[in-house]
Amino acid sequence: SKPWLTFFCCQLIALSGVSERRRGLAQEKMTENGVFSRDKVLTIDTMNPTVKNVEYAVRGPIVQRAIQIEKELREGVKKPFTEVIKANIGDAHAMGQQPITFFRQVLALCSYPELLNENMFPEDAKNRARRILQACGGGSVGAYSASQGIDCVRQDVARYIERRDGGVPCDPDNVYLTTGASDGIVTMLKLLVCGEGASRTGVMISIPQYPLYSAALAELGAVQVNYYLNEEKCWSMDLSELERSLAEARKHCNPKALCIINPGNPTGQVQSRQCIEDVIRFAAKERLFLMADEVYQDNVYAEGCQFHSFKKVLFELGPEYSDNVELASFHSTSKCYMGECGFRGGYMEVINMDPEVQAQLSKLVSVRLCPPVPGQALMDLVVNSPQPGEPSHTTFMKERTATLSLLAEKAKLTEQILNTVPGITCNPVQGAMYSFPNISLPEKSIKEAKALGQAPDMFYCMKLLEETGICLVPGSGFGQKDGTYHFRSGHPSLLKHFITAFHILRWV
Amino acid sequence: SKPWLTFFCCQLIALSGVSERRRGLAQEKMTENGVFSRDKVLTIDTMNPTVKNVEYAVRGPIVQRAIQIEKELREGVKKPFTEVIKANIGDAHAMGQQPITFFRQVLALCSYPELLNENMFPEDAKNRARRILQACGGGSVGAYSASQGIDCVRQDVARYIERRDGGVPCDPDNVYLTTGASDGIVTMLKLLVCGEGASRTGVMISIPQYPLYSAALAELGAVQVNYYLNEEKCWSMDLSELERSLAEARKHCNPKALCIINPGNPTGQVQSRQCIEDVIRFAAKERLFLMADEVYQDNVYAEGCQFHSFKKVLFELGPEYSDNVELASFHSTSKCYMGECGFRGGYMEVINMDPEVQAQLSKLVSVRLCPPVPGQALMDLVVNSPQPGEPSHTTFMKERTATLSLLAEKAKLTEQILNTVPGITCNPVQGAMYSFPNISLPEKSIKEAKALGQAPDMFYCMKLLEETGICLVPGSGFGQKDGTYHFRSGHPSLLKHFITAFHILRWV
């Protein structure tokens, strides 16, 4: 930005004889502005090529443009709207969801234990905080925990899983606390990937998928094996499609794992018990390691739908399956009624993992020292929430129910509103936190997009952002059947939602 | 654990005809106990081989045994000691260091903003909390932040760096908040690694090193290029050794980066300004990307020693260097006077990074969504601590000074005590948080260790643990010159420290 200054300095260096030494520097050149500059050591051509293959649409170009527009609005640039509505991400608190009072009280007590002497906190909050602090080195959440997570938190997680799954036993030694679910998923994929060429590890993921999976697989250089969800049947999983996908993949790689997101992201379906059973039998027959992403396990809205954990169904199928099928399941503090994304709390449970591999897993997680301790504390509160008879129970239940009802209401409204828009078809949102409607785009727009080298739904979402301030993620970021177009929308607050629909209506 | 139950179930399955379906399962076998079992999909032979190569001594076998011993003590097993003293890790709070009151007040306020209405908190704590909350989506630390970190925190970090470096400019866009320093270091290494065979990326690291580096390089399949610190000259860096190491490495890989830990871990040296200058000139001449791990920047104890950031020295060398040499520097909330390891806060600053590569870096960090927000808040407080005139300033300074003095005192005492033990020689601990003394082991012990297939210093540390309860990390976990033996010891509280020395004395 100050070429004259650099030029002046360079002249000075040249005069002072420093230029003698400079001759030793390789690949240097004089630019137009008189600045000496070398080629960089690290360039787009010399960097890790697998990193270049990573794509993550949820925070991709649309979101970057949205951030720019927000800045322009602050600077007074006139737009047809006054506010950017970020529906690109499932970020509940950013959308106005209130945190659970009890959780935040305990976290404040853990952060500043002096507060244990104050009368303003209920006894159960204080007891939870004392218990967590006692489990921390030096009684401080500022100490490292064990790499696998604080012992008593893992025990509480195990008891939670047992309750959830009707008594199926859970060994705390199989529970690993994580930095959000993403961390656990990437760690598991890392263990699985090996081989080269036709024996390279393949990992089956649904299309549409949550792009963490494609991003992690690209980074690890694994083969992404797509199986398509059936949009006509409310995004269900078809056994025949799994079979087709696997047979296809076996021609060019070694498929070793099958990932399922239930309730679905971005597609919002909740899988039936029968479907989960079929998937488990398929995995057993075909020798696939199962990865069940169950972070939306409390987000089930549609009547007749119910969350079934893969683990529970696995054990109900009998020891033939429960003794053999390898499963990792993931949970998080970021979704459900908590929505505490910023704390990066989560856990994974591994089932039937080879003990030698599990020792390697334990070693691997130790390199990163430990998951954030406040996130571990929060995970503990989620799995060990106020019980009937405890002073915070009533408020906790009221807040939890209100949040889940509001989420259910928004899901229903979104579906209804989107389906009133010509050209948009939205499946029932049975669970999770998003809609993933199908959009018919005019031939003209598709051509215009292709001329610009853009995916047509990216073109659509970009236009929508520029004209209405609504930030969505194009379906191409999640994957979709060729020739179909979608977007993923989070469920912002009701009023904003109507505005969204109104604007979409104008544009299609 | 219940073989009879499994056996019974298997019989039931066989009778019920399920066994028909079982024939479809590949590689199944009947074990001694009558349990049907398949080979696992994921075994030690089929898992990612680079993960197997990872070693991380700081949480390795010694620490695992220490945890077992703690359990045995709780169960009443008699030992020659009553408590395990964990000196294996720089975990200040676990060793009794007290958190900074101001930091914890602000964190409590951020966690539970209701507390902003209470009179018990000083105004400056409330103001900091309000500012952080305003920068969070929905005013909640439970919202995701931008992937690079909260804007205003990155701005505060940039101003801190400018103050620290005597006005050298820092662009907040070059600051990335991280999940502890480890996260930043691994991310940078990930960008750098590429190529195969003789063109595979090599990364130069000091020996002894902090094993995060060797672990990350093993996982990424990069080539670890060792340069040895000079123990005779208080673990200084010799230019001739850098040259030897590089020339050697170029025969079999493509060395692209040079990592420096200053103040040193595990070796506790503080590099002179001259040394840093030499290293920068060397990196410029040899075209190496510099990675400066500066997490102990406030932990400087020895008289005549001073912390010089690589960035400051880089800029003082003039535009020939400051316009060209690529540098990433790392800081953390875990060390210095804070010791807040559990929050996993940190930042990295990148300098002269190719803009295309930086765009890739920004994309890469977005996949993990964001660093933990409480850790980001804490990082903000560290770089934006109470100022003179603010109500918390006096207490903050008192606490900060007391902690740093105590750390300095412990460092001095450790060095003195260790040097009174026959067979142990300890360099002056100029900074950081560890001693790394040289131990002469009796020929008999070395033979005994080798017969057991153990590194002799691992054998020593294991004996020490079993006989005295003191948990240290053997030098072999950090690397050392062949035929020399060391251990790394954190600096536990004073009394414990004397006991440590006493026991070591008995055993050597």
mmCIF file of N, CA and C in Angstrom, chain A residues 56-64 66-67 70 84-91 94-95 210-211 265-266 296 335 433-435 461 465 469-474 478 487-492, chain B residues 144-145 147 369:
data_model
loop_
_atom_site.group_PDB
_atom_site.id
_atom_site.type_symbol
_atom_site.label_atom_id
_atom_site.label_comp_id
_atom_site.label_asym_id
_atom_site.label_seq_id
_atom_site.Cartn_x
_atom_site.Cartn_y
_atom_site.Cartn_z
ATOM 1 N N TYR A 56 -16.744 -26.554 1.659
ATOM 2 C CA TYR A 56 -17.649 -26.505 2.798
ATOM 3 C C TYR A 56 -18.650 -25.383 2.581
ATOM 4 N N ALA A 57 -19.735 -25.768 1.906
ATOM 5 C CA ALA A 57 -20.692 -24.786 1.411
ATOM 6 C C ALA A 57 -21.379 -23.992 2.515
ATOM 7 N N VAL A 58 -21.545 -24.632 3.699
ATOM 8 C CA VAL A 58 -22.301 -23.983 4.774
ATOM 9 C C VAL A 58 -21.634 -22.663 5.189
ATOM 10 N N ARG A 59 -20.320 -22.571 4.982
ATOM 11 C CA ARG A 59 -19.621 -21.304 5.233
ATOM 12 C C ARG A 59 -18.888 -20.859 3.961
ATOM 13 N N GLY A 60 -19.452 -21.160 2.808
ATOM 14 C CA GLY A 60 -18.803 -20.899 1.530
ATOM 15 C C GLY A 60 -19.054 -19.506 0.967
ATOM 16 N N PRO A 61 -18.983 -19.354 -0.372
ATOM 17 C CA PRO A 61 -19.048 -18.049 -1.032
ATOM 18 C C PRO A 61 -20.306 -17.238 -0.694
ATOM 19 N N ILE A 62 -21.448 -17.929 -0.545
ATOM 20 C CA ILE A 62 -22.693 -17.221 -0.228
ATOM 21 C C ILE A 62 -22.544 -16.513 1.124
ATOM 22 N N VAL A 63 -21.983 -17.229 2.063
ATOM 23 C CA VAL A 63 -21.863 -16.681 3.413
ATOM 24 C C VAL A 63 -20.837 -15.547 3.425
ATOM 25 N N GLN A 64 -19.780 -15.722 2.651
ATOM 26 C CA GLN A 64 -18.784 -14.649 2.578
ATOM 27 C C GLN A 64 -19.399 -13.380 1.993
ATOM 28 N N ALA A 66 -22.558 -12.646 2.152
ATOM 29 C CA ALA A 66 -23.506 -12.142 3.154
ATOM 30 C C ALA A 66 -22.779 -11.257 4.174
ATOM 31 N N ILE A 67 -21.575 -11.685 4.564
ATOM 32 C CA ILE A 67 -20.812 -10.903 5.530
ATOM 33 C C ILE A 67 -20.419 -9.549 4.931
ATOM 34 N N GLU A 70 -23.450 -7.302 4.914
ATOM 35 C CA GLU A 70 -23.678 -6.748 6.259
ATOM 36 C C GLU A 70 -22.792 -5.534 6.495
ATOM 37 N N VAL A 84 -29.421 -8.640 6.885
ATOM 38 C CA VAL A 84 -29.188 -9.957 6.291
ATOM 39 C C VAL A 84 -29.762 -11.016 7.228
ATOM 40 N N ILE A 85 -30.587 -11.903 6.666
ATOM 41 C CA ILE A 85 -31.157 -12.985 7.469
ATOM 42 C C ILE A 85 -30.365 -14.245 7.188
ATOM 43 N N LYS A 86 -29.557 -14.651 8.174
ATOM 44 C CA LYS A 86 -28.672 -15.794 7.965
ATOM 45 C C LYS A 86 -29.391 -17.097 8.284
ATOM 46 N N ALA A 87 -29.896 -17.716 7.237
ATOM 47 C CA ALA A 87 -30.555 -19.009 7.426
ATOM 48 C C ALA A 87 -29.657 -20.116 6.898
ATOM 49 N N ASN A 88 -28.351 -19.808 6.841
ATOM 50 C CA ASN A 88 -27.412 -20.763 6.254
ATOM 51 C C ASN A 88 -26.936 -21.815 7.245
ATOM 52 N N ILE A 89 -27.186 -21.587 8.510
ATOM 53 C CA ILE A 89 -26.556 -22.456 9.500
ATOM 54 C C ILE A 89 -27.506 -22.698 10.658
ATOM 55 N N GLY A 90 -27.378 -23.873 11.277
ATOM 56 C CA GLY A 90 -28.240 -24.200 12.405
ATOM 57 C C GLY A 90 -27.661 -23.609 13.672
ATOM 58 N N ASP A 91 -27.807 -22.299 13.808
ATOM 59 C CA ASP A 91 -27.163 -21.590 14.907
ATOM 60 C C ASP A 91 -28.271 -20.981 15.753
ATOM 61 N N ALA A 94 -28.016 -17.614 17.726
ATOM 62 C CA ALA A 94 -27.911 -16.467 16.828
ATOM 63 C C ALA A 94 -29.278 -16.098 16.268
ATOM 64 N N MET A 95 -30.197 -17.095 16.203
ATOM 65 C CA MET A 95 -31.548 -16.858 15.692
ATOM 66 C C MET A 95 -32.508 -16.475 16.813
ATOM 67 N N TYR A 210 -24.442 -33.687 4.891
ATOM 68 C CA TYR A 210 -23.880 -32.515 5.573
ATOM 69 C C TYR A 210 -22.413 -32.423 5.155
ATOM 70 N N PRO A 211 -21.988 -31.282 4.597
ATOM 71 C CA PRO A 211 -20.694 -31.250 3.895
ATOM 72 C C PRO A 211 -19.459 -31.428 4.771
ATOM 73 N N ASN A 265 -29.761 -34.226 8.145
ATOM 74 C CA ASN A 265 -29.261 -32.893 7.811
ATOM 75 C C ASN A 265 -28.687 -33.009 6.411
ATOM 76 N N PRO A 266 -29.130 -32.275 5.423
ATOM 77 C CA PRO A 266 -30.034 -31.119 5.457
ATOM 78 C C PRO A 266 -31.499 -31.467 5.261
ATOM 79 N N TYR A 296 -29.267 -34.631 16.198
ATOM 80 C CA TYR A 296 -30.608 -34.030 16.290
ATOM 81 C C TYR A 296 -31.578 -34.959 17.010
ATOM 82 N N LYS A 335 -27.178 -28.816 19.176
ATOM 83 C CA LYS A 335 -28.491 -28.877 18.549
ATOM 84 C C LYS A 335 -29.552 -29.190 19.602
ATOM 85 N N MET A 433 -33.273 -29.435 11.960
ATOM 86 C CA MET A 433 -33.496 -27.992 12.050
ATOM 87 C C MET A 433 -33.515 -27.272 10.712
ATOM 88 N N TYR A 434 -33.789 -28.023 9.626
ATOM 89 C CA TYR A 434 -33.711 -27.404 8.302
ATOM 90 C C TYR A 434 -34.830 -27.891 7.400
ATOM 91 N N SER A 435 -35.113 -27.060 6.358
ATOM 92 C CA SER A 435 -35.901 -27.502 5.227
ATOM 93 C C SER A 435 -34.966 -27.600 4.035
ATOM 94 N N CYS A 461 -29.491 -18.701 -5.204
ATOM 95 C CA CYS A 461 -29.283 -18.257 -3.816
ATOM 96 C C CYS A 461 -28.531 -16.928 -3.769
ATOM 97 N N LEU A 465 -29.953 -13.561 -2.153
ATOM 98 C CA LEU A 465 -29.195 -12.808 -1.154
ATOM 99 C C LEU A 465 -29.085 -11.338 -1.553
ATOM 100 N N GLY A 469 -31.620 -10.148 0.890
ATOM 101 C CA GLY A 469 -30.854 -10.249 2.126
ATOM 102 C C GLY A 469 -30.974 -11.589 2.826
ATOM 103 N N ILE A 470 -31.648 -12.546 2.178
ATOM 104 C CA ILE A 470 -31.792 -13.869 2.800
ATOM 105 C C ILE A 470 -30.632 -14.760 2.380
ATOM 106 N N CYS A 471 -29.948 -15.313 3.367
ATOM 107 C CA CYS A 471 -28.765 -16.131 3.105
ATOM 108 C C CYS A 471 -29.095 -17.609 3.297
ATOM 109 N N LEU A 472 -29.151 -18.343 2.186
ATOM 110 C CA LEU A 472 -29.422 -19.784 2.213
ATOM 111 C C LEU A 472 -28.207 -20.500 1.646
ATOM 112 N N VAL A 473 -28.175 -21.810 1.757
ATOM 113 C CA VAL A 473 -27.087 -22.568 1.125
ATOM 114 C C VAL A 473 -27.656 -23.360 -0.044
ATOM 115 N N PRO A 474 -27.051 -23.236 -1.237
ATOM 116 C CA PRO A 474 -27.564 -23.967 -2.389
ATOM 117 C C PRO A 474 -27.427 -25.478 -2.204
ATOM 118 N N PHE A 478 -24.610 -29.602 -0.820
ATOM 119 C CA PHE A 478 -24.897 -30.819 -0.053
ATOM 120 C C PHE A 478 -24.931 -32.048 -0.951
ATOM 121 N N PHE A 487 -32.399 -25.766 -1.984
ATOM 122 C CA PHE A 487 -31.596 -24.993 -1.037
ATOM 123 C C PHE A 487 -31.875 -25.512 0.360
ATOM 124 N N ARG A 488 -30.929 -25.260 1.266
ATOM 125 C CA ARG A 488 -31.181 -25.581 2.667
ATOM 126 C C ARG A 488 -31.459 -24.285 3.396
ATOM 127 N N SER A 489 -32.537 -24.286 4.172
ATOM 128 C CA SER A 489 -32.863 -23.109 4.970
ATOM 129 C C SER A 489 -33.002 -23.517 6.426
ATOM 130 N N GLY A 490 -32.311 -22.825 7.287
ATOM 131 C CA GLY A 490 -32.596 -22.962 8.711
ATOM 132 C C GLY A 490 -33.954 -22.330 8.973
ATOM 133 N N HIS A 491 -34.432 -22.428 10.200
ATOM 134 C CA HIS A 491 -35.748 -21.884 10.522
ATOM 135 C C HIS A 491 -35.615 -20.655 11.395
ATOM 136 N N PRO A 492 -35.519 -19.482 10.758
ATOM 137 C CA PRO A 492 -35.374 -18.272 11.575
ATOM 138 C C PRO A 492 -36.694 -17.918 12.254
ATOM 139 N N TYR B 144 -22.409 -19.938 17.263
ATOM 140 C CA TYR B 144 -21.150 -20.092 16.545
ATOM 141 C C TYR B 144 -20.559 -18.711 16.301
ATOM 142 N N SER B 145 -19.248 -18.597 16.325
ATOM 143 C CA SER B 145 -18.613 -17.365 15.871
ATOM 144 C C SER B 145 -18.185 -17.558 14.426
ATOM 145 N N SER B 147 -15.610 -18.423 11.638
ATOM 146 C CA SER B 147 -14.650 -19.527 11.764
ATOM 147 C C SER B 147 -13.261 -19.036 12.146
ATOM 148 N N LEU B 369 -16.143 -25.245 11.893
ATOM 149 C CA LEU B 369 -17.114 -24.252 12.337
ATOM 150 C C LEU B 369 -16.479 -23.108 13.112
#
